[in-house]
Amino acid sequence: MQQPGAVYPDNYQTQLAEKVSRLNALMQPFGAPAPEVFASSPSHYRMRAEFRVWHQGDDLFYIMFDQESHERIRVDSYPMGSALINTLMPALIELLKPNTLLRKKLFQVEFLTSQSGEAVVSLLYHKPLTDEWEVEASQLKDKLQQYGRVDLIGRAKKQKKVLDRDFVVENLAVKGRSWTFQQVENSFTQPNAGINEKMLTWALDCTAGIGGDLLELYCGNGNFTLPLASQFDKVLATEIATSSVASAQYNMRANGVDNVTVARLAAEEFTEAMEGKREFRRLKGVDLKAFNCRTIVVDPPRAGLDPATEQLVAGYEHILYISCNPETLAKNLETLTQTHRVEKLALFDQFPYSHHMESGVWLVKR
């Protein structure tokens, strides 16, 4: 049985070669070139992790479940996780063990860390969180500061108690510039920061010299939006999650980016707005006709693009498609390659030692 979070550096290149072969096979029908391959660090690459907590008498430890047998496995370290996660894991357990109030009904711990040395630790409970809990948790937080900036969150049914901040501030190095990103607990962020930097660099290389305006669907917290904005006149970005829109606005201010407009719309809603089928109050003050976009960026969920969004995307001269599911990417390419050719292909090994892969295609109108 494989230990959860285990890494096998000696086998890393072999598993990466298998992914390259699989991606090549999926992309072969579309005349794609050989992929540019971006390897991950073989260990300590995940910036976030979550563990169930097991109570056994006076002992307390983390567990994960085997995906096949569902057997629980004790986890004292997590080599896939960042160095900071591995530092905080045992320190937190040792501080919780003697504290009856903080450990009682605790069933899960979640870590969110950054390359800049910050962390948010979330404690999840099957009990209401009282003022007494908050006092004890504040003392726990103070003891964790020796490991860096560590913020603490308590979660219970219909409760969220934030001790100071519910986010980390990440710094990403991309083509000689450092970009600052607020990454909020319980919101989507790229888990592998090193690969994220490589993804952003590749995206900038693809779009270099095109100019004009840019449209981005599924923009999240502005991860791709802000670096790409440096290469375009104006950017119109859409995102449905309220917390991600707020983070994108924060990140625009933090990086001095003033040529981006973020609209809180799902991709399907934006398609309806562009086609004039619906009007949205959330677009009040946004003049869609003021944007002359020849380039579009999409980073959809695992399900890929729905048919209506596919048709919208196909109307743009240049398409940058970042995919977390090569199977749905291939399905979308069946439509998109009727009007576009695949100029570039990339494999980003966001999730080493698993079958998951992140890929990117750069398409240009025929």
Tab-separated table of C-alpha atoms in Angstrom:
chain	number	residue	atom	x	y	z
A	1	MET	CA	0.000	0.000	0.000
A	2	GLN	CA	1.388	3.402	-1.016
A	3	GLN	CA	1.942	5.808	1.841
A	4	PRO	CA	-0.166	8.942	1.221
A	5	GLY	CA	2.029	11.844	0.250
A	6	ALA	CA	5.019	9.594	-0.472
A	7	VAL	CA	7.451	10.693	-3.181
A	8	TYR	CA	9.690	8.540	-5.397
A	9	PRO	CA	12.357	10.816	-6.914
A	10	ASP	CA	14.157	7.886	-8.588
A	11	ASN	CA	10.989	7.111	-10.583
A	12	TYR	CA	10.017	10.688	-11.307
A	13	GLN	CA	11.371	10.933	-14.856
A	14	THR	CA	9.755	7.602	-15.749
A	15	GLN	CA	6.295	8.696	-14.629
A	16	LEU	CA	6.756	12.043	-16.377
A	17	ALA	CA	7.682	10.270	-19.631
A	18	GLU	CA	4.477	8.217	-19.354
A	19	LYS	CA	2.442	11.431	-19.112
A	20	VAL	CA	4.215	12.878	-22.155
A	21	SER	CA	3.373	9.724	-24.106
A	22	ARG	CA	-0.281	9.882	-23.042
A	23	LEU	CA	-0.593	13.562	-23.931
A	24	ASN	CA	1.042	12.983	-27.319
A	25	ALA	CA	-1.459	10.227	-28.074
A	26	LEU	CA	-4.410	12.433	-27.117
A	27	MET	CA	-3.153	15.400	-29.153
A	28	GLN	CA	-1.975	13.460	-32.231
A	29	PRO	CA	-5.336	13.760	-34.089
A	30	PHE	CA	-5.077	17.555	-33.943
A	31	GLY	CA	-1.641	17.892	-35.540
A	32	ALA	CA	-0.135	19.248	-32.334
A	33	PRO	CA	3.636	19.660	-32.093
A	34	ALA	CA	5.672	17.829	-29.478
A	35	PRO	CA	4.891	19.295	-26.059
A	36	GLU	CA	7.196	21.547	-24.113
A	37	VAL	CA	7.579	19.652	-20.841
A	38	PHE	CA	7.782	21.467	-17.519
A	39	ALA	CA	8.916	19.165	-14.717
A	40	SER	CA	8.043	19.686	-11.070
A	41	SER	CA	10.326	19.585	-8.108
A	42	PRO	CA	10.149	15.893	-7.091
A	43	SER	CA	9.263	16.734	-3.471
A	44	HIS	CA	7.832	19.530	-1.291
A	45	TYR	CA	5.865	21.004	-4.194
A	46	ARG	CA	2.304	21.199	-2.828
A	47	MET	CA	1.412	24.460	-1.116
A	48	ARG	CA	-1.745	23.078	0.491
A	49	ALA	CA	-2.853	19.862	2.164
A	50	GLU	CA	-5.629	18.560	4.391
A	51	PHE	CA	-5.709	15.697	6.870
A	52	ARG	CA	-8.289	14.006	9.022
A	53	VAL	CA	-7.445	13.900	12.730
A	54	TRP	CA	-7.589	10.623	14.661
A	55	HIS	CA	-8.083	10.482	18.424
A	56	GLN	CA	-6.698	7.431	20.199
A	57	GLY	CA	-6.657	7.789	23.981
A	58	ASP	CA	-4.196	10.541	24.805
A	59	ASP	CA	-2.658	10.302	21.352
A	60	LEU	CA	-3.597	12.478	18.424
A	61	PHE	CA	-2.362	12.118	14.859
A	62	TYR	CA	-3.151	12.830	11.211
A	63	ILE	CA	-4.618	10.227	8.922
A	64	MET	CA	-5.433	9.887	5.238
A	65	PHE	CA	-7.413	7.181	3.511
A	66	ASP	CA	-6.098	4.795	0.893
A	67	GLN	CA	-8.004	5.532	-2.314
A	68	GLU	CA	-8.519	1.883	-3.201
A	69	SER	CA	-9.039	0.080	0.112
A	70	HIS	CA	-10.300	3.172	2.027
A	71	GLU	CA	-8.127	1.979	4.901
A	72	ARG	CA	-6.935	4.767	7.151
A	73	ILE	CA	-3.194	5.391	7.237
A	74	ARG	CA	-1.320	7.381	9.854
A	75	VAL	CA	0.557	10.341	8.354
A	76	ASP	CA	3.311	11.929	10.428
A	77	SER	CA	4.951	13.723	7.505
A	78	TYR	CA	3.885	14.654	3.987
A	79	PRO	CA	6.825	14.813	1.551
A	80	MET	CA	4.597	16.127	-1.253
A	81	GLY	CA	3.777	19.124	0.933
A	82	SER	CA	5.839	22.267	1.244
A	83	ALA	CA	8.665	22.385	3.754
A	84	LEU	CA	6.519	24.685	5.900
A	85	ILE	CA	3.640	22.195	5.959
A	86	ASN	CA	6.044	19.510	7.145
A	87	THR	CA	7.373	21.822	9.862
A	88	LEU	CA	3.917	22.806	11.088
A	89	MET	CA	2.392	19.307	11.089
A	90	PRO	CA	4.242	17.868	14.127
A	91	ALA	CA	4.455	21.233	15.901
A	92	LEU	CA	0.687	21.678	15.755
A	93	ILE	CA	-0.055	18.140	16.953
A	94	GLU	CA	2.247	18.494	19.946
A	95	LEU	CA	0.566	21.749	20.942
A	96	LEU	CA	-2.924	20.287	20.541
A	97	LYS	CA	-2.367	17.037	22.450
A	98	PRO	CA	-2.357	18.517	25.997
A	99	ASN	CA	-5.109	21.050	25.238
A	100	THR	CA	-8.477	19.421	25.974
A	101	LEU	CA	-10.515	22.345	24.679
A	102	LEU	CA	-8.749	22.681	21.328
A	103	ARG	CA	-8.504	18.968	20.575
A	104	LYS	CA	-12.053	17.984	21.565
A	105	LYS	CA	-14.240	17.199	18.508
A	106	LEU	CA	-11.442	18.296	16.163
A	107	PHE	CA	-11.791	16.151	13.040
A	108	GLN	CA	-9.734	17.843	10.296
A	109	VAL	CA	-6.768	20.170	9.800
A	110	GLU	CA	-6.060	22.071	6.582
A	111	PHE	CA	-2.832	23.850	5.672
A	112	LEU	CA	-2.390	26.606	3.092
A	113	THR	CA	1.178	27.843	2.658
A	114	SER	CA	3.181	30.060	0.344
A	115	GLN	CA	6.702	30.190	-1.028
A	116	SER	CA	7.038	33.470	0.877
A	117	GLY	CA	6.847	31.592	4.204
A	118	GLU	CA	3.260	32.308	5.258
A	119	ALA	CA	0.606	29.825	6.372
A	120	VAL	CA	-3.062	29.584	7.256
A	121	VAL	CA	-4.033	26.625	9.449
A	122	SER	CA	-7.728	25.718	9.566
A	123	LEU	CA	-9.111	23.599	12.425
A	124	LEU	CA	-12.455	21.917	11.670
A	125	TYR	CA	-14.751	20.830	14.508
A	126	HIS	CA	-17.894	18.842	15.250
A	127	LYS	CA	-18.852	21.324	17.992
A	128	PRO	CA	-19.723	25.031	18.343
A	129	LEU	CA	-16.742	27.340	18.799
A	130	THR	CA	-17.006	29.408	21.989
A	131	ASP	CA	-15.234	32.504	23.262
A	132	GLU	CA	-13.103	30.169	25.398
A	133	TRP	CA	-12.062	28.328	22.247
A	134	GLU	CA	-11.006	31.627	20.702
A	135	VAL	CA	-8.840	32.530	23.711
A	136	GLU	CA	-7.057	29.154	23.626
A	137	ALA	CA	-6.710	29.273	19.828
A	138	SER	CA	-5.127	32.733	20.028
A	139	GLN	CA	-2.508	31.381	22.416
A	140	LEU	CA	-1.896	28.466	20.053
A	141	LYS	CA	-1.464	30.893	17.151
A	142	ASP	CA	1.113	32.889	19.138
A	143	LYS	CA	3.166	29.751	19.761
A	144	LEU	CA	3.197	28.945	16.036
A	145	GLN	CA	4.725	32.303	15.076
A	146	GLN	CA	8.226	30.921	15.605
A	147	TYR	CA	7.758	29.110	12.260
A	148	GLY	CA	6.805	32.215	10.258
A	149	ARG	CA	3.604	34.166	9.720
A	150	VAL	CA	0.905	31.654	10.731
A	151	ASP	CA	-2.770	32.612	10.859
A	152	LEU	CA	-5.463	30.394	12.361
A	153	ILE	CA	-9.073	29.675	11.417
A	154	GLY	CA	-11.674	27.700	13.329
A	155	ARG	CA	-14.559	26.151	11.405
A	156	ALA	CA	-17.706	24.486	12.701
A	157	LYS	CA	-21.269	24.224	11.431
A	158	LYS	CA	-22.289	27.736	10.309
A	159	GLN	CA	-19.217	29.185	12.057
A	160	LYS	CA	-15.924	30.579	10.818
A	161	LYS	CA	-13.638	32.277	13.339
A	162	VAL	CA	-10.637	33.983	11.735
A	163	LEU	CA	-7.688	34.869	13.948
A	164	ASP	CA	-6.244	37.805	11.983
A	165	ARG	CA	-6.214	36.682	8.303
A	166	ASP	CA	-7.822	33.986	6.169
A	167	PHE	CA	-5.248	34.225	3.382
A	168	VAL	CA	-1.550	34.005	2.598
A	169	VAL	CA	0.336	36.415	0.374
A	170	GLU	CA	2.304	34.559	-2.291
A	171	ASN	CA	5.154	35.923	-4.412
A	172	LEU	CA	5.606	34.372	-7.853
A	173	ALA	CA	8.732	34.987	-9.928
A	174	VAL	CA	7.862	35.317	-13.622
A	175	LYS	CA	10.318	36.525	-16.278
A	176	GLY	CA	12.329	38.659	-13.907
A	177	ARG	CA	9.387	40.193	-12.050
A	178	SER	CA	7.848	39.247	-8.704
A	179	TRP	CA	4.040	39.147	-8.670
A	180	THR	CA	2.101	39.361	-5.405
A	181	PHE	CA	-1.051	37.275	-4.961
A	182	GLN	CA	-3.533	37.028	-2.125
A	183	GLN	CA	-4.545	33.362	-1.829
A	184	VAL	CA	-7.629	32.831	0.313
A	185	GLU	CA	-8.322	29.770	2.446
A	186	ASN	CA	-10.986	27.505	0.944
A	187	SER	CA	-10.714	29.177	-2.483
A	188	PHE	CA	-9.057	27.733	-5.569
A	189	THR	CA	-5.349	28.401	-6.059
A	190	GLN	CA	-2.750	26.526	-8.080
A	191	PRO	CA	-1.346	23.917	-5.643
A	192	ASN	CA	2.140	23.631	-7.158
A	193	ALA	CA	3.717	27.097	-6.955
A	194	GLY	CA	6.871	26.183	-8.885
A	195	ILE	CA	4.873	24.813	-11.807
A	196	ASN	CA	2.537	27.797	-11.621
A	197	GLU	CA	5.510	30.084	-12.264
A	198	LYS	CA	6.408	27.991	-15.316
A	199	MET	CA	2.810	28.099	-16.576
A	200	LEU	CA	2.745	31.882	-16.329
A	201	THR	CA	6.086	32.181	-18.121
A	202	TRP	CA	4.833	29.950	-20.962
A	203	ALA	CA	1.604	31.945	-21.245
A	204	LEU	CA	3.578	35.196	-21.531
A	205	ASP	CA	5.822	33.678	-24.204
A	206	CYS	CA	2.799	32.521	-26.237
A	207	THR	CA	1.113	35.925	-26.200
A	208	ALA	CA	4.207	38.119	-26.608
A	209	GLY	CA	3.917	40.817	-29.254
A	210	ILE	CA	0.216	40.331	-30.043
A	211	GLY	CA	-1.127	43.439	-28.288
A	212	GLY	CA	-4.687	44.678	-28.505
A	213	ASP	CA	-7.208	43.675	-25.846
A	214	LEU	CA	-7.556	40.355	-24.019
A	215	LEU	CA	-10.572	38.396	-22.808
A	216	GLU	CA	-10.137	35.820	-20.049
A	217	LEU	CA	-12.802	33.405	-18.818
A	218	TYR	CA	-12.500	31.631	-15.429
A	219	CYS	CA	-9.918	34.150	-14.182
A	220	GLY	CA	-9.974	33.071	-10.503
A	221	ASN	CA	-7.862	35.402	-8.353
A	222	GLY	CA	-6.137	36.862	-11.420
A	223	ASN	CA	-3.334	34.305	-11.510
A	224	PHE	CA	-2.945	34.515	-15.315
A	225	THR	CA	-4.770	37.825	-15.708
A	226	LEU	CA	-2.282	40.156	-14.067
A	227	PRO	CA	0.976	38.998	-15.690
A	228	LEU	CA	-0.769	38.820	-19.079
A	229	ALA	CA	-2.176	42.331	-18.622
A	230	SER	CA	1.364	43.679	-19.033
A	231	GLN	CA	1.251	42.585	-22.703
A	232	PHE	CA	-2.209	43.923	-23.653
A	233	ASP	CA	-3.916	47.313	-23.798
A	234	LYS	CA	-6.990	46.302	-21.801
A	235	VAL	CA	-8.170	43.053	-20.223
A	236	LEU	CA	-11.743	41.930	-19.599
A	237	ALA	CA	-11.813	38.991	-17.168
A	238	THR	CA	-14.747	36.982	-15.849
A	239	GLU	CA	-15.112	34.862	-12.709
A	240	ILE	CA	-18.233	33.628	-10.880
A	241	ALA	CA	-16.829	33.014	-7.360
A	242	THR	CA	-17.282	36.136	-5.221
A	243	SER	CA	-14.216	35.451	-3.054
A	244	SER	CA	-12.015	35.002	-6.145
A	245	VAL	CA	-13.284	38.268	-7.657
A	246	ALA	CA	-12.430	40.059	-4.395
A	247	SER	CA	-8.941	38.525	-4.438
A	248	ALA	CA	-8.445	39.529	-8.063
A	249	GLN	CA	-9.290	43.132	-7.152
A	250	TYR	CA	-6.869	42.977	-4.181
A	251	ASN	CA	-4.156	41.551	-6.416
A	252	MET	CA	-4.669	44.260	-9.051
A	253	ARG	CA	-4.060	46.918	-6.416
A	254	ALA	CA	-1.093	45.053	-4.903
A	255	ASN	CA	0.626	44.833	-8.296
A	256	GLY	CA	-0.298	48.271	-9.608
A	257	VAL	CA	-2.339	46.849	-12.491
A	258	ASP	CA	-4.962	49.300	-13.735
A	259	ASN	CA	-5.971	47.991	-17.179
A	260	VAL	CA	-8.097	45.019	-16.024
A	261	THR	CA	-11.887	44.922	-15.629
A	262	VAL	CA	-13.257	41.931	-13.709
A	263	ALA	CA	-16.902	40.947	-14.244
A	264	ARG	CA	-18.571	38.491	-11.849
A	265	LEU	CA	-20.070	36.177	-14.436
A	266	ALA	CA	-19.888	32.507	-15.254
A	267	ALA	CA	-18.515	31.700	-18.704
A	268	GLU	CA	-21.991	30.630	-19.814
A	269	GLU	CA	-23.464	33.925	-18.602
A	270	PHE	CA	-20.814	35.930	-20.399
A	271	THR	CA	-21.653	34.089	-23.611
A	272	GLU	CA	-25.307	35.056	-23.184
A	273	ALA	CA	-24.338	38.678	-22.521
A	274	MET	CA	-22.116	38.843	-25.609
A	275	GLU	CA	-24.882	37.376	-27.763
A	276	GLY	CA	-27.390	39.858	-26.357
A	277	LYS	CA	-29.610	37.117	-24.950
A	278	ARG	CA	-29.560	38.462	-21.370
A	279	GLU	CA	-28.677	41.595	-19.488
A	280	PHE	CA	-26.887	41.366	-16.150
A	281	ARG	CA	-26.926	43.907	-13.364
A	282	ARG	CA	-23.444	42.654	-12.501
A	283	LEU	CA	-22.268	44.198	-15.796
A	284	LYS	CA	-23.511	47.647	-14.839
A	285	GLY	CA	-20.804	50.126	-15.730
A	286	VAL	CA	-18.989	47.642	-18.003
A	287	ASP	CA	-19.118	48.544	-21.697
A	288	LEU	CA	-18.469	45.281	-23.519
A	289	LYS	CA	-18.252	47.155	-26.830
A	290	ALA	CA	-15.266	49.125	-25.499
A	291	PHE	CA	-13.110	45.998	-25.740
A	292	ASN	CA	-11.638	44.849	-29.043
A	293	CYS	CA	-10.340	41.418	-28.061
A	294	ARG	CA	-8.548	39.238	-30.596
A	295	THR	CA	-7.088	36.949	-27.932
A	296	ILE	CA	-8.887	34.811	-25.347
A	297	VAL	CA	-7.572	32.833	-22.372
A	298	VAL	CA	-9.581	29.983	-20.831
A	299	ASP	CA	-8.717	27.825	-17.817
A	300	PRO	CA	-11.958	25.869	-17.343
A	301	PRO	CA	-12.889	23.309	-14.671
A	302	ARG	CA	-12.363	19.603	-15.304
A	303	ALA	CA	-15.536	19.375	-17.387
A	304	GLY	CA	-13.979	21.639	-20.033
A	305	LEU	CA	-15.879	24.126	-22.192
A	306	ASP	CA	-19.619	23.762	-22.693
A	307	PRO	CA	-20.820	23.873	-26.357
A	308	ALA	CA	-21.949	27.527	-26.228
A	309	THR	CA	-18.622	28.679	-24.744
A	310	GLU	CA	-16.802	26.559	-27.327
A	311	GLN	CA	-18.509	28.551	-30.067
A	312	LEU	CA	-17.691	31.846	-28.346
A	313	VAL	CA	-14.020	30.906	-27.960
A	314	ALA	CA	-13.767	29.827	-31.601
A	315	GLY	CA	-14.538	33.394	-32.671
A	316	TYR	CA	-11.185	34.720	-31.431
A	317	GLU	CA	-8.002	34.850	-33.472
A	318	HIS	CA	-5.739	33.526	-30.713
A	319	ILE	CA	-6.757	31.027	-28.007
A	320	LEU	CA	-4.714	30.150	-24.929
A	321	TYR	CA	-6.325	27.091	-23.337
A	322	ILE	CA	-5.023	25.862	-19.974
A	323	SER	CA	-6.495	22.476	-19.064
A	324	CYS	CA	-6.536	20.314	-15.946
A	325	ASN	CA	-8.173	17.447	-17.856
A	326	PRO	CA	-6.574	16.382	-21.168
A	327	GLU	CA	-9.590	14.225	-22.052
A	328	THR	CA	-12.025	17.164	-22.039
A	329	LEU	CA	-9.366	19.321	-23.721
A	330	ALA	CA	-9.246	16.778	-26.562
A	331	LYS	CA	-13.043	16.863	-26.815
A	332	ASN	CA	-13.023	20.673	-27.074
A	333	LEU	CA	-10.232	20.552	-29.663
A	334	GLU	CA	-12.448	18.481	-31.937
A	335	THR	CA	-14.441	21.695	-32.386
A	336	LEU	CA	-11.732	24.335	-32.011
A	337	THR	CA	-9.338	22.792	-34.551
A	338	GLN	CA	-11.995	23.131	-37.245
A	339	THR	CA	-11.151	26.853	-37.247
A	340	HIS	CA	-7.744	26.972	-35.513
A	341	ARG	CA	-4.413	25.158	-35.645
A	342	VAL	CA	-2.417	24.114	-32.593
A	343	GLU	CA	0.788	26.153	-32.630
A	344	LYS	CA	2.155	25.151	-29.226
A	345	LEU	CA	1.543	22.385	-26.708
A	346	ALA	CA	2.805	22.176	-23.119
A	347	LEU	CA	2.670	19.673	-20.289
A	348	PHE	CA	2.913	21.098	-16.788
A	349	ASP	CA	3.514	18.387	-14.177
A	350	GLN	CA	1.365	20.013	-11.515
A	351	PHE	CA	0.633	16.679	-9.794
A	352	PRO	CA	3.660	14.330	-9.762
A	353	TYR	CA	3.146	10.640	-8.920
A	354	SER	CA	-0.486	10.753	-10.055
A	355	HIS	CA	-2.286	10.321	-13.383
A	356	HIS	CA	-3.400	13.966	-13.302
A	357	MET	CA	-1.707	16.406	-15.616
A	358	GLU	CA	-2.042	20.059	-16.510
A	359	SER	CA	-1.578	21.012	-20.129
A	360	GLY	CA	-1.730	24.073	-22.331
A	361	VAL	CA	-2.414	24.694	-26.002
A	362	TRP	CA	-1.877	27.828	-28.031
A	363	LEU	CA	-4.217	27.997	-31.017
A	364	VAL	CA	-4.153	30.434	-33.946
A	365	LYS	CA	-6.943	30.958	-36.476
A	366	ARG	CA	-6.371	29.176	-39.781
